[in-house]
JSON list of C-alpha atoms in Angstrom, two decimals:
[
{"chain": "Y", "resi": 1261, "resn": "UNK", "atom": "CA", "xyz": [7.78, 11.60, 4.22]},
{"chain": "Y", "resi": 1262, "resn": "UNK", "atom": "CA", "xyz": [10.89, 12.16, 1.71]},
{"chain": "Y", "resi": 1263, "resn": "UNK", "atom": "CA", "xyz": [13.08, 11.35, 4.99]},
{"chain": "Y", "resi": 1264, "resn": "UNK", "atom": "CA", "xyz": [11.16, 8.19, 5.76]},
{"chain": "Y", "resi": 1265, "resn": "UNK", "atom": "CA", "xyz": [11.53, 7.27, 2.06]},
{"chain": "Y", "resi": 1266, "resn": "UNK", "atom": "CA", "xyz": [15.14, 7.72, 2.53]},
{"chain": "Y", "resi": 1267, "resn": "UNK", "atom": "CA", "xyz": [15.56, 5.81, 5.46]},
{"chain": "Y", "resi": 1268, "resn": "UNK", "atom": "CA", "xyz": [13.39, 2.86, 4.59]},
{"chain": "Y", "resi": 1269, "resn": "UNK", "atom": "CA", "xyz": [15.30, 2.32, 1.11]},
{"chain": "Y", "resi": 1270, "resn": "UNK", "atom": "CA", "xyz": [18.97, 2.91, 2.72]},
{"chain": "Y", "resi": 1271, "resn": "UNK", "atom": "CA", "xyz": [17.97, 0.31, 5.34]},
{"chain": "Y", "resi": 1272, "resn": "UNK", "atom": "CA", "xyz": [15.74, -2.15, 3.46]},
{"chain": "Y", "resi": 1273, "resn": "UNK", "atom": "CA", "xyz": [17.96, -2.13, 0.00]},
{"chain": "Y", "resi": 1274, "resn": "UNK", "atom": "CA", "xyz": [13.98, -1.73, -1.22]},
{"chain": "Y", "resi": 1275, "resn": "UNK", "atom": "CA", "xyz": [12.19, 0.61, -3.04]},
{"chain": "Y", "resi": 1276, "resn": "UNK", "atom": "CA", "xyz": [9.62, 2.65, -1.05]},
{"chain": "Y", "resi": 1277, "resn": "UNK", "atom": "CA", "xyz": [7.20, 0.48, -3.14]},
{"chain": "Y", "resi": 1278, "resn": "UNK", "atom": "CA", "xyz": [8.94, -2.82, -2.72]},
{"chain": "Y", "resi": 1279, "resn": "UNK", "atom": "CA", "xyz": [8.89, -2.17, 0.90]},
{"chain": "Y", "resi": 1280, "resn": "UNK", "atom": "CA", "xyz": [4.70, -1.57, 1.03]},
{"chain": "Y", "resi": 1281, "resn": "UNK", "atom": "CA", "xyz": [4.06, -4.55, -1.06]},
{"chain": "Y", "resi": 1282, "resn": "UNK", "atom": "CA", "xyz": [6.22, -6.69, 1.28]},
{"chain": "Y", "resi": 1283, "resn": "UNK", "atom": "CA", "xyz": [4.21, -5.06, 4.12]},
{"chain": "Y", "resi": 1284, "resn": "UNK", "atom": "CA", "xyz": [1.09, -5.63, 2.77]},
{"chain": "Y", "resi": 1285, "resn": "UNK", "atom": "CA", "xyz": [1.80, -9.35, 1.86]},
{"chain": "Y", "resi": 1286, "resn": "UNK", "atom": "CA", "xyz": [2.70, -10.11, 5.69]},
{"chain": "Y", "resi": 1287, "resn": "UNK", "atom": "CA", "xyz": [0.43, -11.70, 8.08]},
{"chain": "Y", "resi": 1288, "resn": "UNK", "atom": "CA", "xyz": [-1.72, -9.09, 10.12]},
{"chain": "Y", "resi": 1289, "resn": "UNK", "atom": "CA", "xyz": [0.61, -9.61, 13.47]},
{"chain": "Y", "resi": 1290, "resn": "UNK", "atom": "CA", "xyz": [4.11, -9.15, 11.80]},
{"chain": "Y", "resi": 1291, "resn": "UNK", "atom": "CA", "xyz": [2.46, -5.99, 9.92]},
{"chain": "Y", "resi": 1292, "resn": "UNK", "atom": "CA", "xyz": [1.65, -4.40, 13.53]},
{"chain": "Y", "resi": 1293, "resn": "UNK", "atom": "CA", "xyz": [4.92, -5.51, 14.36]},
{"chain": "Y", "resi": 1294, "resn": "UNK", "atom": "CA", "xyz": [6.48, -3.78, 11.24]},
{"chain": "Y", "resi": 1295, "resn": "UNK", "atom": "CA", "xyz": [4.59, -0.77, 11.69]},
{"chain": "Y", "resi": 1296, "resn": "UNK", "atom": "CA", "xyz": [5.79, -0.10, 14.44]},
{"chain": "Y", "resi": 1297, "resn": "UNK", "atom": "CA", "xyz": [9.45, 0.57, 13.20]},
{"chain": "Y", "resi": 1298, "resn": "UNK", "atom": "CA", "xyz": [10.05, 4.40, 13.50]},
{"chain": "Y", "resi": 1299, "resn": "UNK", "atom": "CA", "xyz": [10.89, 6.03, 9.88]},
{"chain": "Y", "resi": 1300, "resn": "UNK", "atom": "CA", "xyz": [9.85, 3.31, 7.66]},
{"chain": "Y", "resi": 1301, "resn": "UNK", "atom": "CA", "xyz": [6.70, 4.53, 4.62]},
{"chain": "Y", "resi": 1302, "resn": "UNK", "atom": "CA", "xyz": [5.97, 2.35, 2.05]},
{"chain": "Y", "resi": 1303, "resn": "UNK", "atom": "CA", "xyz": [4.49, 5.23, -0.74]},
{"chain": "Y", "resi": 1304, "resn": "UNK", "atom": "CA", "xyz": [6.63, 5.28, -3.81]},
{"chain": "Y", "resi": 1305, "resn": "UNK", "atom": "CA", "xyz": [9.03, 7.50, -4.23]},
{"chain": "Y", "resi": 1306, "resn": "UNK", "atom": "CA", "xyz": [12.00, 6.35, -1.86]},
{"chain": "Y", "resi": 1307, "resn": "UNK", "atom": "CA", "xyz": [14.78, 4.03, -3.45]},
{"chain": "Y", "resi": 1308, "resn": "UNK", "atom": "CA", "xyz": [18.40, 2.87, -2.02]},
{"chain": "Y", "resi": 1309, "resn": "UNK", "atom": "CA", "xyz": [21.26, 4.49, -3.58]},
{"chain": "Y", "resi": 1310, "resn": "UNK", "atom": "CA", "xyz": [23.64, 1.70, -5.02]},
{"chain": "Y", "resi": 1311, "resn": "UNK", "atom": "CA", "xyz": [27.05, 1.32, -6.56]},
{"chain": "Y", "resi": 1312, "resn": "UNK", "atom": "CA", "xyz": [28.48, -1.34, -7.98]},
{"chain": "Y", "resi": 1313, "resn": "UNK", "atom": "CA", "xyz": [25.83, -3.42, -5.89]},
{"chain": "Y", "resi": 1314, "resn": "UNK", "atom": "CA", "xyz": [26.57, -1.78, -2.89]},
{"chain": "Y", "resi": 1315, "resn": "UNK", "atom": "CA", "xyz": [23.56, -0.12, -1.23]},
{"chain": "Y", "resi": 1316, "resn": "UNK", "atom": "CA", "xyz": [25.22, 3.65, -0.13]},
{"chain": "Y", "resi": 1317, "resn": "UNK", "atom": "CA", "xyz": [22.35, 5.57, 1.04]},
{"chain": "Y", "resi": 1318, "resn": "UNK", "atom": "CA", "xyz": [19.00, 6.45, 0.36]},
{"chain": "Y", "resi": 1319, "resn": "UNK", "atom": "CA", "xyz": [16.93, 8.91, -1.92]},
{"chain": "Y", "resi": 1320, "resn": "UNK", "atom": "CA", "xyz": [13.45, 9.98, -1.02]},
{"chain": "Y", "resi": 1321, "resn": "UNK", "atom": "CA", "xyz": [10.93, 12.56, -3.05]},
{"chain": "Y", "resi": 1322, "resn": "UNK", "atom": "CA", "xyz": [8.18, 13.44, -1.44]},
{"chain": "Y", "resi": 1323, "resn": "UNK", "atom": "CA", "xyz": [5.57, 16.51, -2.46]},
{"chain": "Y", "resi": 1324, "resn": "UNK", "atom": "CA", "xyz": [3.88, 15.47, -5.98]},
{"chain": "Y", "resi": 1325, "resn": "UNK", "atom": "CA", "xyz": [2.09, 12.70, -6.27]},
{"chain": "Y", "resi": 1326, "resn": "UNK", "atom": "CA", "xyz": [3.87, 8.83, -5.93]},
{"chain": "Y", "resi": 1327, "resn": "UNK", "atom": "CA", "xyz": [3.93, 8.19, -9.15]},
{"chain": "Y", "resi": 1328, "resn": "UNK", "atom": "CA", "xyz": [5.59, 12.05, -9.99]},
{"chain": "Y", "resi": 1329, "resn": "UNK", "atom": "CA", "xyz": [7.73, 11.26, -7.32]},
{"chain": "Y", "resi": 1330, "resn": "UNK", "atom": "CA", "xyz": [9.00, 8.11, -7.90]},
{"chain": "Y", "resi": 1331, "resn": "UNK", "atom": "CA", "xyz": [10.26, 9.18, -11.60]},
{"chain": "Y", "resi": 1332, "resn": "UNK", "atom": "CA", "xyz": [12.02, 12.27, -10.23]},
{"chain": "Y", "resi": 1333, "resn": "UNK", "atom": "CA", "xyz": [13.35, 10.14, -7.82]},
{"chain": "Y", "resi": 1334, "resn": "UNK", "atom": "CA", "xyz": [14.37, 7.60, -11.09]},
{"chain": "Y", "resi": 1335, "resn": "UNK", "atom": "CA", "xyz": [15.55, 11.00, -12.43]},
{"chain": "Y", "resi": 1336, "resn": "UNK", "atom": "CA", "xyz": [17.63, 11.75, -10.17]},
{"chain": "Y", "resi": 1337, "resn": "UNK", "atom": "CA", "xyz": [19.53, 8.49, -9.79]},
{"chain": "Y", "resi": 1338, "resn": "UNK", "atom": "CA", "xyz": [20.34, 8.29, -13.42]},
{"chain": "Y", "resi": 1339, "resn": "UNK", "atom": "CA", "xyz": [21.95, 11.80, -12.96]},
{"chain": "Y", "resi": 1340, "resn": "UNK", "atom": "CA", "xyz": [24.24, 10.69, -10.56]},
{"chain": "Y", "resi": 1341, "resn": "UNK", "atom": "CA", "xyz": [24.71, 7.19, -12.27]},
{"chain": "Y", "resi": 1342, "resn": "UNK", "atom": "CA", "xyz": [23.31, 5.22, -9.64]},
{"chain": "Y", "resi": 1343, "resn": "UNK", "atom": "CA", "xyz": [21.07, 2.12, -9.54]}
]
């Protein structure tokens, strides 16, 4: 799951979270549709890697619980001065 995390953030410019809410507040056909896209999760703890507004890349923790996850994931961000 930490790749999908990566992955869906670096492509979405969501959250992991952002993503799964978005999901969840589609119609029942376009989520079938969605869910079918290879590599995408939408369990906290992914987030896009951005600079100066620019998306870069993706971060994704997976292991802990998403909640655990999602801060070392916040953690890790601020360490390398990323939004």
């Amino acid at each position: 799951p930490a790749y999908r995390g990566r992955v869906t953030a670096a492509q979405t410019g969501m959250s992991t979270a952002e993503w799964g809410a978005y999901v969840a507040s589609c119609p029942e056909d376009e989520r079938q549709i969605i869910h079918a896209i290879p590599g995408y999760i939408g369990a906290d703890g992914g987030f896009p890697v951005r600079h100066h507004g620019l998306v870069l890349g993706g971060i994704g923790i997976s292991g802990a619980s998403q909640a655990l996850d999602a801060d070392v994931a916040r953690a890790a961000l601020a360490a390398i001065g990323a939004t």
